CSV table of C-alpha atoms and ligand atoms in Angstrom, one decimal:
chain,number,residue,atom,x,y,z
A,1,MET,CA,0.0,0.0,0.0
A,2,ALA,CA,2.6,2.5,-1.2
A,3,ASP,CA,0.2,5.4,-1.6
A,4,PHE,CA,-1.7,4.9,1.7
A,5,ILE,CA,-2.5,8.1,3.5
A,6,ARG,CA,-3.4,7.8,7.1
A,7,LYS,CA,-6.6,9.7,8.0
A,8,LYS,CA,-8.3,10.6,11.2
A,9,ILE,CA,-11.8,9.1,10.9
A,10,VAL,CA,-14.6,9.7,13.4
A,11,VAL,CA,-17.4,7.2,13.3
A,12,ILE,CA,-20.7,8.4,14.8
A,13,GLY,CA,-22.8,5.4,16.0
A,14,THR,CA,-20.8,2.2,16.6
A,15,GLY,CA,-23.5,-0.5,16.3
A,16,TYR,CA,-23.9,-3.3,13.8
A,17,VAL,CA,-22.9,-1.0,10.9
A,18,GLY,CA,-20.5,1.6,12.4
A,19,LEU,CA,-18.4,-0.7,14.6
A,20,PRO,CA,-17.3,-3.1,11.8
A,21,ALA,CA,-16.4,-0.2,9.6
A,22,ALA,CA,-14.4,1.4,12.4
A,23,ILE,CA,-12.5,-1.8,13.1
A,24,LEU,CA,-11.6,-2.4,9.5
A,25,MET,CA,-10.5,1.2,9.0
A,26,ALA,CA,-8.3,0.9,12.1
A,27,GLN,CA,-6.9,-2.4,10.7
A,28,ALA,CA,-6.2,-0.5,7.4
A,29,GLY,CA,-4.0,1.9,9.5
A,30,HIS,CA,-6.2,4.9,10.0
A,31,GLU,CA,-6.7,6.6,13.3
A,32,VAL,CA,-10.3,5.9,14.2
A,33,VAL,CA,-12.5,7.4,16.9
A,34,GLY,CA,-15.8,5.6,17.5
A,35,VAL,CA,-18.5,7.9,19.0
A,36,ASP,CA,-21.6,6.4,20.6
A,37,LEU,CA,-24.1,7.8,23.1
A,38,ASN,CA,-24.2,4.4,24.8
A,39,GLU,CA,-21.5,4.4,27.5
A,40,ASN,CA,-21.5,0.6,27.7
A,41,ILE,CA,-20.6,0.3,24.0
A,42,VAL,CA,-17.9,2.9,24.4
A,43,ARG,CA,-16.5,1.1,27.4
A,44,ALA,CA,-16.6,-2.3,25.6
A,45,ILE,CA,-14.8,-0.9,22.6
A,46,ASN,CA,-12.1,0.6,24.7
A,47,ASP,CA,-11.8,-2.7,26.6
A,48,GLY,CA,-11.4,-4.6,23.2
A,49,ILE,CA,-14.8,-6.3,23.5
A,50,LEU,CA,-17.1,-6.6,20.5
A,51,HIS,CA,-20.7,-6.1,21.6
A,52,ILE,CA,-22.0,-7.8,18.4
A,53,LYS,CA,-21.6,-11.5,17.7
A,54,GLU,CA,-19.0,-11.5,14.9
A,55,GLU,CA,-16.1,-13.8,15.6
A,56,GLU,CA,-13.8,-12.7,12.8
A,57,LEU,CA,-14.2,-9.1,13.7
A,58,GLN,CA,-13.4,-9.9,17.4
A,59,GLU,CA,-10.2,-11.5,16.2
A,60,ILE,CA,-9.3,-8.4,14.3
A,61,LEU,CA,-10.2,-6.2,17.3
A,62,ASN,CA,-7.8,-8.4,19.4
A,63,ARG,CA,-4.8,-7.3,17.3
A,64,PRO,CA,-2.6,-4.8,19.2
A,65,GLU,CA,-2.2,-2.5,16.1
A,66,VAL,CA,-6.0,-2.3,15.8
A,67,ARG,CA,-6.5,-1.6,19.5
A,68,GLN,CA,-3.9,1.2,19.1
A,69,ASN,CA,-5.6,2.8,16.1
A,70,LEU,CA,-9.2,2.6,17.6
A,71,ARG,CA,-10.6,4.4,20.6
A,72,ALA,CA,-14.2,5.2,21.5
A,73,GLN,CA,-15.8,8.1,23.3
A,74,THR,CA,-19.3,9.6,23.9
A,75,THR,CA,-18.8,12.9,22.2
A,76,PRO,CA,-17.6,13.9,18.7
A,77,THR,CA,-14.2,15.3,17.9
A,78,ALA,CA,-12.4,16.9,15.0
A,79,GLY,CA,-11.1,14.7,12.2
A,80,ASP,CA,-10.5,14.4,8.4
A,81,ILE,CA,-13.5,12.2,7.7
A,82,PHE,CA,-16.8,11.6,9.5
A,83,PHE,CA,-18.9,8.5,9.1
A,84,ILE,CA,-22.5,8.6,10.3
A,85,ALA,CA,-24.1,5.1,11.1
A,86,VAL,CA,-26.9,5.9,13.5
A,87,PRO,CA,-30.3,4.2,13.6
A,88,THR,CA,-33.1,5.3,11.2
A,89,PRO,CA,-36.2,3.5,12.6
A,90,LEU,CA,-39.7,3.8,11.3
A,91,ASP,CA,-42.2,6.1,12.9
A,92,HIS,CA,-44.7,3.3,13.3
A,93,ARG,CA,-47.7,5.5,13.5
A,94,LYS,CA,-46.9,7.7,10.5
A,95,LYS,CA,-45.0,5.0,8.6
A,96,ILE,CA,-42.2,7.4,7.7
A,97,ALA,CA,-38.5,7.5,8.6
A,98,ASP,CA,-37.6,8.8,12.0
A,99,LEU,CA,-34.5,10.9,11.2
A,100,ASP,CA,-34.0,12.3,14.7
A,101,ALA,CA,-30.8,10.4,15.3
A,102,VAL,CA,-29.4,11.4,11.9
A,103,ARG,CA,-30.2,15.0,12.6
A,104,ALA,CA,-28.7,14.9,16.1
A,105,ALA,CA,-25.5,13.2,14.9
A,106,THR,CA,-25.1,15.7,12.0
A,107,GLU,CA,-25.7,18.7,14.3
A,108,GLY,CA,-23.1,17.2,16.7
A,109,LEU,CA,-20.5,17.4,14.0
A,110,VAL,CA,-21.0,21.1,13.1
A,111,PRO,CA,-18.6,22.6,15.7
A,112,HIS,CA,-15.9,20.2,14.6
A,113,LEU,CA,-16.0,20.6,10.8
A,114,GLN,CA,-13.1,22.1,9.0
A,115,ALA,CA,-12.5,23.0,5.3
A,116,GLY,CA,-11.7,19.9,3.3
A,117,ASN,CA,-13.6,17.4,5.6
A,118,LEU,CA,-15.6,14.5,4.1
A,119,VAL,CA,-18.9,13.4,5.7
A,120,VAL,CA,-20.1,9.9,4.7
A,121,LEU,CA,-23.7,8.9,5.6
A,122,GLU,CA,-24.0,5.1,5.9
A,123,SER,CA,-27.5,5.0,7.5
A,124,THR,CA,-30.4,3.9,5.4
A,125,VAL,CA,-32.5,7.0,4.6
A,126,PRO,CA,-35.3,8.2,2.3
A,127,PRO,CA,-34.2,9.7,-1.0
A,128,LEU,CA,-33.2,13.4,-0.8
A,129,THR,CA,-32.1,13.2,2.8
A,130,CYS,CA,-28.5,14.2,1.9
A,131,ARG,CA,-29.7,17.3,0.1
A,132,GLU,CA,-32.6,18.3,2.2
A,133,VAL,CA,-31.6,17.2,5.7
A,134,LEU,CA,-27.8,16.8,6.0
A,135,THR,CA,-26.6,19.6,3.7
A,136,PRO,CA,-28.4,22.5,5.5
A,137,ILE,CA,-27.2,21.3,8.9
A,138,LEU,CA,-23.6,20.8,7.7
A,139,GLU,CA,-23.6,24.3,6.1
A,140,LYS,CA,-24.3,25.9,9.5
A,141,SER,CA,-20.6,25.4,9.9
A,142,GLY,CA,-20.1,28.2,7.4
A,143,LEU,CA,-18.6,25.7,4.9
A,144,LYS,CA,-20.3,24.9,1.6
A,145,VAL,CA,-21.0,21.3,0.5
A,146,GLY,CA,-19.3,20.6,-2.8
A,147,GLU,CA,-17.0,23.6,-2.5
A,148,ASN,CA,-15.0,23.2,0.7
A,149,LEU,CA,-16.9,20.4,2.6
A,150,TYR,CA,-17.7,17.1,1.0
A,151,LEU,CA,-20.7,14.8,1.5
A,152,ALA,CA,-21.3,11.2,0.3
A,153,HIS,CA,-23.9,8.6,0.9
A,154,CYS,CA,-22.7,5.0,1.0
A,155,PRO,CA,-25.5,2.7,2.1
A,156,GLU,CA,-24.5,-0.5,4.0
A,157,ARG,CA,-25.5,-3.9,2.7
A,158,ILE,CA,-24.1,-6.3,5.3
A,159,LEU,CA,-25.7,-9.5,6.4
A,160,PRO,CA,-25.5,-9.8,10.2
A,161,GLY,CA,-23.6,-13.0,11.2
A,162,ASP,CA,-21.3,-12.6,8.2
A,163,VAL,CA,-20.3,-9.0,8.5
A,164,PHE,CA,-16.6,-9.3,8.1
A,165,HIS,CA,-16.9,-11.1,4.7
A,166,GLU,CA,-19.7,-8.9,3.5
A,167,ILE,CA,-18.2,-5.5,4.4
A,168,VAL,CA,-14.9,-6.4,2.7
A,169,TYR,CA,-16.2,-8.2,-0.4
A,170,ASN,CA,-19.6,-6.7,-1.2
A,171,ASP,CA,-19.8,-4.1,-4.0
A,172,ARG,CA,-20.5,-0.6,-2.6
A,173,ILE,CA,-22.5,2.3,-4.0
A,174,ILE,CA,-20.9,5.7,-3.5
A,175,GLY,CA,-23.3,8.5,-4.1
A,176,ALA,CA,-22.5,12.3,-4.0
A,177,GLN,CA,-23.6,15.5,-5.6
A,178,ASP,CA,-20.1,16.4,-6.7
A,179,GLU,CA,-17.0,14.8,-8.2
A,180,THR,CA,-14.7,15.6,-5.3
A,181,SER,CA,-17.0,14.0,-2.7
A,182,ARG,CA,-17.3,10.9,-4.8
A,183,ARG,CA,-13.5,10.7,-5.2
A,184,LEU,CA,-12.7,11.3,-1.5
A,185,ALA,CA,-15.3,8.7,-0.4
A,186,THR,CA,-14.0,6.1,-3.0
A,187,GLU,CA,-10.4,6.6,-1.8
A,188,ILE,CA,-11.3,5.9,1.8
A,189,TYR,CA,-13.4,2.8,1.0
A,190,ALA,CA,-10.7,1.5,-1.2
A,191,THR,CA,-8.5,1.2,1.9
A,192,PHE,CA,-10.7,-1.5,3.4
A,193,VAL,CA,-13.2,-2.8,0.7
A,194,LYS,CA,-12.2,-5.3,-2.0
A,195,GLY,CA,-15.6,-5.2,-3.8
A,196,ALA,CA,-16.3,-2.8,-6.6
A,197,LEU,CA,-16.8,0.8,-5.6
A,198,LEU,CA,-19.7,2.1,-7.9
A,199,GLN,CA,-20.0,5.8,-8.2
A,200,THR,CA,-23.3,7.6,-8.7
A,201,ASP,CA,-25.2,10.7,-7.4
A,202,ASP,CA,-26.5,10.9,-3.8
A,203,VAL,CA,-30.2,10.5,-4.6
A,204,THR,CA,-29.6,7.4,-6.7
A,205,ALA,CA,-27.5,5.9,-3.9
A,206,GLU,CA,-30.2,6.5,-1.3
A,207,PHE,CA,-32.8,5.0,-3.7
A,208,CYS,CA,-30.7,1.9,-4.6
A,209,LYS,CA,-30.5,0.8,-1.0
A,210,LEU,CA,-34.3,1.0,-0.7
A,211,CYS,CA,-34.9,-0.7,-4.0
A,212,GLU,CA,-32.8,-3.7,-2.8
A,213,ASN,CA,-34.9,-4.3,0.3
A,214,THR,CA,-38.2,-3.4,-1.4
A,215,TYR,CA,-37.4,-6.0,-4.1
A,216,ARG,CA,-37.2,-8.7,-1.3
A,217,ASP,CA,-40.3,-7.4,0.5
A,218,VAL,CA,-42.5,-7.4,-2.7
A,219,ASN,CA,-41.3,-10.9,-3.7
A,220,ILE,CA,-42.0,-12.3,-0.3
A,221,ALA,CA,-45.5,-10.7,-0.4
A,222,LEU,CA,-46.1,-12.3,-3.8
A,223,ALA,CA,-45.2,-15.7,-2.3
A,224,ASN,CA,-47.5,-15.1,0.7
A,225,GLU,CA,-50.3,-14.0,-1.6
A,226,LEU,CA,-50.0,-17.0,-4.0
A,227,ASN,CA,-49.8,-19.3,-1.0
A,228,ALA,CA,-53.1,-17.9,0.3
A,229,VAL,CA,-54.7,-18.5,-3.1
A,230,ALA,CA,-53.4,-22.1,-3.0
A,231,GLU,CA,-55.1,-22.6,0.4
A,232,THR,CA,-58.3,-21.3,-1.1
A,233,LEU,CA,-58.0,-23.9,-3.8
A,234,GLY,CA,-57.2,-26.6,-1.3
A,235,ILE,CA,-53.8,-27.3,-2.8
A,236,ASP,CA,-50.2,-27.3,-1.5
A,237,GLY,CA,-48.7,-23.9,-2.3
A,238,ARG,CA,-45.1,-24.8,-1.7
A,239,GLY,CA,-45.5,-27.9,-3.9
A,240,ALA,CA,-46.9,-25.7,-6.6
A,241,PHE,CA,-44.1,-23.2,-6.3
A,242,ALA,CA,-41.5,-26.0,-6.6
A,243,LEU,CA,-43.1,-27.0,-9.9
A,244,ALA,CA,-43.5,-23.4,-11.1
A,245,ASN,CA,-39.8,-22.7,-10.2
A,246,ARG,CA,-38.8,-25.3,-12.8
A,247,HIS,CA,-39.5,-22.6,-15.3
A,248,PRO,CA,-36.1,-21.2,-16.2
A,249,ARG,CA,-37.0,-17.6,-15.5
A,250,VAL,CA,-39.3,-18.1,-12.4
A,251,ASN,CA,-38.1,-18.0,-8.8
A,252,ILE,CA,-41.1,-17.7,-6.3
A,253,LEU,CA,-39.8,-17.3,-2.8
A,254,ASN,CA,-41.0,-19.2,0.3
A,255,PRO,CA,-44.2,-18.0,2.0
A,256,GLY,CA,-43.9,-17.4,5.7
A,257,ILE,CA,-45.2,-15.9,8.8
A,258,GLY,CA,-44.3,-12.3,7.8
A,259,VAL,CA,-41.2,-10.2,7.3
A,260,GLY,CA,-38.9,-9.1,10.1
A,261,GLY,CA,-35.5,-7.6,10.9
A,262,HIS,CA,-34.2,-4.1,11.0
A,263,CYS,CA,-34.3,-3.4,7.3
A,264,ILE,CA,-36.8,-5.2,4.9
A,265,PRO,CA,-40.1,-4.3,6.7
A,266,LEU,CA,-39.0,-0.7,7.2
A,267,ASP,CA,-37.2,0.5,4.0
A,268,PRO,CA,-40.2,0.1,1.6
A,269,TRP,CA,-42.0,2.7,3.7
A,270,PHE,CA,-39.2,5.2,3.0
A,271,ILE,CA,-40.0,4.9,-0.7
A,272,LYS,CA,-43.7,5.4,-0.2
A,273,GLU,CA,-42.9,8.4,2.0
A,274,VAL,CA,-41.4,10.3,-1.0
A,275,ASP,CA,-43.8,9.2,-3.7
A,276,PRO,CA,-47.0,7.5,-2.4
A,277,VAL,CA,-48.9,7.8,-5.7
A,278,ASN,CA,-46.3,5.6,-7.5
A,279,SER,CA,-45.8,3.2,-4.6
A,280,ARG,CA,-49.1,1.4,-4.6
A,281,MET,CA,-47.7,-2.1,-5.2
A,282,ILE,CA,-45.0,-1.5,-2.6
A,283,PHE,CA,-47.6,-0.4,-0.1
A,284,ALA,CA,-49.9,-3.4,-0.9
A,285,SER,CA,-46.9,-5.7,-0.4
A,286,ARG,CA,-46.2,-4.2,3.0
A,287,LEU,CA,-49.8,-4.7,4.1
A,288,VAL,CA,-49.8,-8.3,2.8
A,289,ASN,CA,-46.6,-9.1,4.8
A,290,ASP,CA,-47.7,-7.2,7.9
A,291,GLU,CA,-51.0,-9.1,8.1
A,292,MET,CA,-49.3,-12.5,8.0
A,293,PRO,CA,-48.9,-12.8,11.8
A,294,ALA,CA,-52.6,-12.3,12.3
A,295,LYS,CA,-53.4,-14.9,9.6
A,296,ILE,CA,-51.0,-17.4,11.3
A,297,ALA,CA,-52.5,-16.7,14.7
A,298,ALA,CA,-56.0,-17.4,13.2
A,299,LYS,CA,-54.8,-20.7,11.8
A,300,ILE,CA,-53.4,-21.7,15.3
A,301,ARG,CA,-56.7,-20.8,16.9
A,302,LYS,CA,-58.6,-22.8,14.4
A,303,ALA,CA,-56.3,-25.9,15.0
A,304,LEU,CA,-57.2,-25.6,18.7
A,305,ALA,CA,-61.0,-25.0,18.3
A,306,GLY,CA,-62.8,-27.3,20.7
A,307,VAL,CA,-59.9,-27.8,23.1
A,308,ALA,CA,-60.7,-26.5,26.6
A,309,ASN,CA,-58.0,-24.1,28.0
A,310,PRO,CA,-55.5,-24.9,25.4
A,311,LYS,CA,-51.8,-24.6,26.1
A,312,ILE,CA,-49.4,-23.8,23.3
A,313,VAL,CA,-45.6,-24.2,23.0
A,314,ALA,CA,-44.2,-21.8,20.5
A,315,ILE,CA,-40.7,-22.1,19.1
A,316,GLY,CA,-39.0,-19.1,17.5
A,317,ALA,CA,-38.6,-15.5,18.4
A,318,ALA,CA,-35.9,-14.5,16.0
A,319,TYR,CA,-37.0,-12.7,12.8
A,320,LYS,CA,-35.7,-15.5,10.6
A,321,ALA,CA,-34.2,-19.0,10.9
A,322,ASN,CA,-30.7,-19.4,12.4
A,323,VAL,CA,-30.2,-15.9,13.7
A,324,GLU,CA,-30.7,-14.6,17.2
A,325,ASP,CA,-31.9,-11.2,16.2
A,326,THR,CA,-35.5,-10.5,17.3
A,327,ARG,CA,-36.0,-7.0,15.9
A,328,GLU,CA,-39.4,-6.6,14.2
A,329,SER,CA,-39.9,-10.3,14.6
A,330,PRO,CA,-43.3,-11.6,13.1
A,331,ALA,CA,-43.0,-14.7,15.4
A,332,ASN,CA,-43.1,-12.4,18.5
A,333,GLU,CA,-46.2,-10.7,16.9
A,334,VAL,CA,-48.0,-14.1,16.5
A,335,VAL,CA,-47.3,-14.9,20.2
A,336,HIS,CA,-48.4,-11.4,21.2
A,337,LEU,CA,-51.7,-11.8,19.4
A,338,LEU,CA,-52.4,-15.3,20.9
A,339,ARG,CA,-51.6,-14.1,24.4
A,340,GLY,CA,-53.8,-11.1,23.8
A,341,ASP,CA,-56.7,-13.5,23.0
A,342,GLY,CA,-56.1,-15.2,26.4
A,343,TYR,CA,-54.1,-18.3,25.2
A,344,ALA,CA,-51.4,-19.7,27.4
A,345,VAL,CA,-48.3,-19.7,25.3
A,346,ALA,CA,-44.9,-20.9,26.5
A,347,HIS,CA,-42.5,-19.2,24.1
A,348,TYR,CA,-38.9,-20.4,23.5
A,349,ASP,CA,-36.1,-19.8,21.0
A,350,PRO,CA,-33.0,-22.0,21.1
A,351,LEU,CA,-30.8,-19.2,19.7
A,352,VAL,CA,-32.1,-16.3,21.9
A,353,GLU,CA,-30.1,-16.4,25.1
A,354,SER,CA,-32.9,-15.5,27.5
A,355,MET,CA,-35.4,-17.8,25.8
A,356,THR,CA,-33.7,-21.2,25.4
A,357,TYR,CA,-35.4,-24.4,26.7
A,358,ALA,CA,-32.1,-26.2,27.2
A,359,PRO,CA,-31.2,-28.3,29.2
A,360,ARG,CA,-34.8,-29.6,28.7
A,361,SER,CA,-35.7,-31.3,25.4
A,362,LEU,CA,-38.5,-30.3,23.0
A,363,ALA,CA,-40.4,-33.4,24.1
A,364,GLU,CA,-40.1,-32.3,27.8
A,365,ILE,CA,-41.4,-28.8,27.2
A,366,CYS,CA,-44.4,-30.2,25.2
A,367,ALA,CA,-45.6,-32.3,28.1
A,368,GLY,CA,-49.4,-31.6,28.5
A,369,ALA,CA,-49.6,-29.0,25.8
A,370,ASP,CA,-52.1,-28.9,23.0
A,371,ALA,CA,-49.9,-27.6,20.2
A,372,LEU,CA,-46.3,-27.4,19.3
A,373,VAL,CA,-46.0,-24.4,17.0
A,374,ILE,CA,-42.8,-23.9,15.1
A,375,LEU,CA,-42.8,-20.2,14.1
A,376,VAL,CA,-39.1,-20.1,13.1
A,377,GLN,CA,-37.4,-23.1,11.4
A,378,HIS,CA,-34.1,-22.9,13.2
A,379,THR,CA,-32.0,-25.9,12.0
A,380,VAL,CA,-31.4,-27.1,15.6
A,381,ALA,CA,-35.1,-27.2,16.5
A,382,MET,CA,-36.1,-28.8,13.2
A,383,ASN,CA,-33.5,-31.5,13.6
A,384,GLU,CA,-34.7,-32.2,17.1
A,385,LEU,CA,-38.3,-32.3,15.8
A,386,SER,CA,-37.5,-34.8,13.1
A,387,ALA,CA,-35.4,-37.0,15.4
A,388,ASN,CA,-38.0,-37.1,18.2
A,389,ARG,CA,-41.4,-36.5,16.5
A,390,ALA,CA,-43.0,-39.6,18.0
A,391,ALA,CA,-41.9,-38.8,21.5
A,392,ILE,CA,-43.1,-35.2,21.2
A,393,SER,CA,-46.5,-36.4,19.9
A,394,THR,CA,-46.8,-38.7,22.9
A,395,GLN,CA,-46.0,-35.9,25.3
A,396,LEU,CA,-48.6,-33.5,23.9
A,397,ARG,CA,-52.1,-33.7,25.4
A,398,THR,CA,-53.5,-32.9,21.9
A,399,PRO,CA,-51.1,-34.0,19.2
A,400,ASN,CA,-51.0,-30.8,17.1
A,401,ILE,CA,-47.6,-30.1,15.5
A,402,LEU,CA,-47.8,-27.0,13.4
A,403,VAL,CA,-44.8,-25.9,11.4
A,404,TYR,CA,-44.8,-22.5,9.6
B,501,NAD,N1,-27.9,-3.8,11.0
B,501,NAD,C1,-27.8,-4.1,9.7
B,501,NAD,O1,-27.7,-5.2,9.3
B,501,NAD,C2,-27.9,-2.9,8.7
B,501,NAD,C3,-27.6,-3.2,7.4
B,501,NAD,C4,-27.7,-2.2,6.5
B,501,NAD,C5,-28.0,-0.9,6.9
B,501,NAD,N2,-28.3,-0.7,8.2
B,501,NAD,C6,-28.6,0.7,8.5
B,501,NAD,O2,-27.5,1.3,9.2
B,501,NAD,C7,-28.0,2.2,10.2
B,501,NAD,C8,-27.4,1.8,11.6
B,501,NAD,O3,-28.0,0.6,11.9
B,501,NAD,P1,-27.3,-0.4,13.0
B,501,NAD,O4,-27.9,-1.7,12.8
B,501,NAD,O5,-25.9,-0.2,13.0
B,501,NAD,O6,-27.9,0.3,14.3
B,501,NAD,P2,-27.5,0.0,15.9
B,501,NAD,O7,-28.6,0.4,16.7
B,501,NAD,O8,-26.8,-1.3,16.0
B,501,NAD,O9,-26.3,1.1,16.1
B,501,NAD,C9,-26.5,2.5,16.1
B,501,NAD,C10,-25.7,3.1,17.2
B,501,NAD,O10,-25.8,4.5,17.1
B,501,NAD,C11,-25.8,5.1,18.4
B,501,NAD,N3,-26.3,6.4,18.3
B,501,NAD,C12,-27.6,6.8,18.1
B,501,NAD,N4,-27.6,8.2,18.0
B,501,NAD,C13,-26.4,8.6,18.2
B,501,NAD,C14,-25.8,9.9,18.2
B,501,NAD,N5,-26.5,11.0,17.9
B,501,NAD,N6,-24.4,10.0,18.4
B,501,NAD,C15,-23.7,8.9,18.6
B,501,NAD,N7,-24.2,7.6,18.6
B,501,NAD,C16,-25.5,7.5,18.4
B,501,NAD,C17,-26.6,4.1,19.2
B,501,NAD,O11,-26.3,4.2,20.6
B,501,NAD,C18,-26.2,2.7,18.6
B,501,NAD,O12,-25.1,2.1,19.3
B,501,NAD,C19,-29.5,2.2,10.1
B,501,NAD,O13,-29.9,3.3,9.2
B,501,NAD,C20,-29.8,0.9,9.5
B,501,NAD,O14,-31.0,0.9,8.8
B,501,NAD,C21,-28.3,-1.6,9.1
């Protein structure tokens, strides 16, 4: 790396997205300051402890040169480059992006900005946020974006659980209003990303990220809707999809209990927010996926009709199989609905630390229950079910085993 230029980089928000980037930039040789409001996270970083479950990143953080290049604190400081990776949740009532954290993080930079600085927004945001929200705040510094202050949007695409590989090898989109911002952002990503660095304007970059997650959401809604039609027809939807997918240009996804996680159920709303008239299919897909937990709860109630004081054992609280992340989990919504209707539900998830049934077995926790409901098909639970199905059925008072 003959032409490596060491920069001082300040990363605002050191969660799932900001911390991995901070660690890899420290590994590349930059001086990195992680800034987070959460004192526990700051302390953990300074103690060399990763607060997210990513083994390869922990190994990198253990290296002395990385520890030396990375420190964390609760307040911003001056630097050459600022990364913003704070949460952008959904305002659940209005179904629009809640940009309070982005605004606060940007405001916090203003007193520290100097001519020539680059600000990179990594948070997922509605289109036009860089121009209409960040630029006016940053220009309170007296600097002018595109002239003596630079701003780029580089949305993150990582898959939690495989962050190290994805952050290094995924292609990245680098969007900015001006050529210098694009060049400066590309130069810094090139020091730790091996994927292609694809340059575009800021609005296109903001939109691309939302297109990616909306594509997933709409396709999942299509699978859920077609599966409902198959049920009306009294046929097996998954079986039909397997046959349809033998067409060389068809790939119908799996139907399920809804869509969860921190990104896919939220980001399509950010598109609708900026252009509701042209987002009717996106809106309909959101509604289709959001009503899935209620449909699943109704199916469970139907299976238990006629059983007095039914007891349910529900497995799965994560938002999808084989992860421990429960954010926006449709499984939790199903359990919430059933409990709201007065059903007794014992809820477990073998991957969520506070919800495991170990050291007991699936058969043991099913003793006397009227339904075992698998809401999330974690491999470990499915293997146990297929190995001990007969024993589990014997333990159940009413032998309902429902897998969704
Ligand atoms: N997690 C993912 O897999 C993923 C993937 C792609 C994009 N994103 C997007 O990246 C952004 C960040 O998501 P995340 O998962 O890293 O969130 P996170 O909650 O894990 O981390 C954000 C951190 O920012 C801190 N914070 C909030 N306001 C702050 C402020 N004003 N100053 C300093 N710190 C502040 C919080 O304490 C938290 O530690 C979001 O826009 C999200 O949609 C996330």
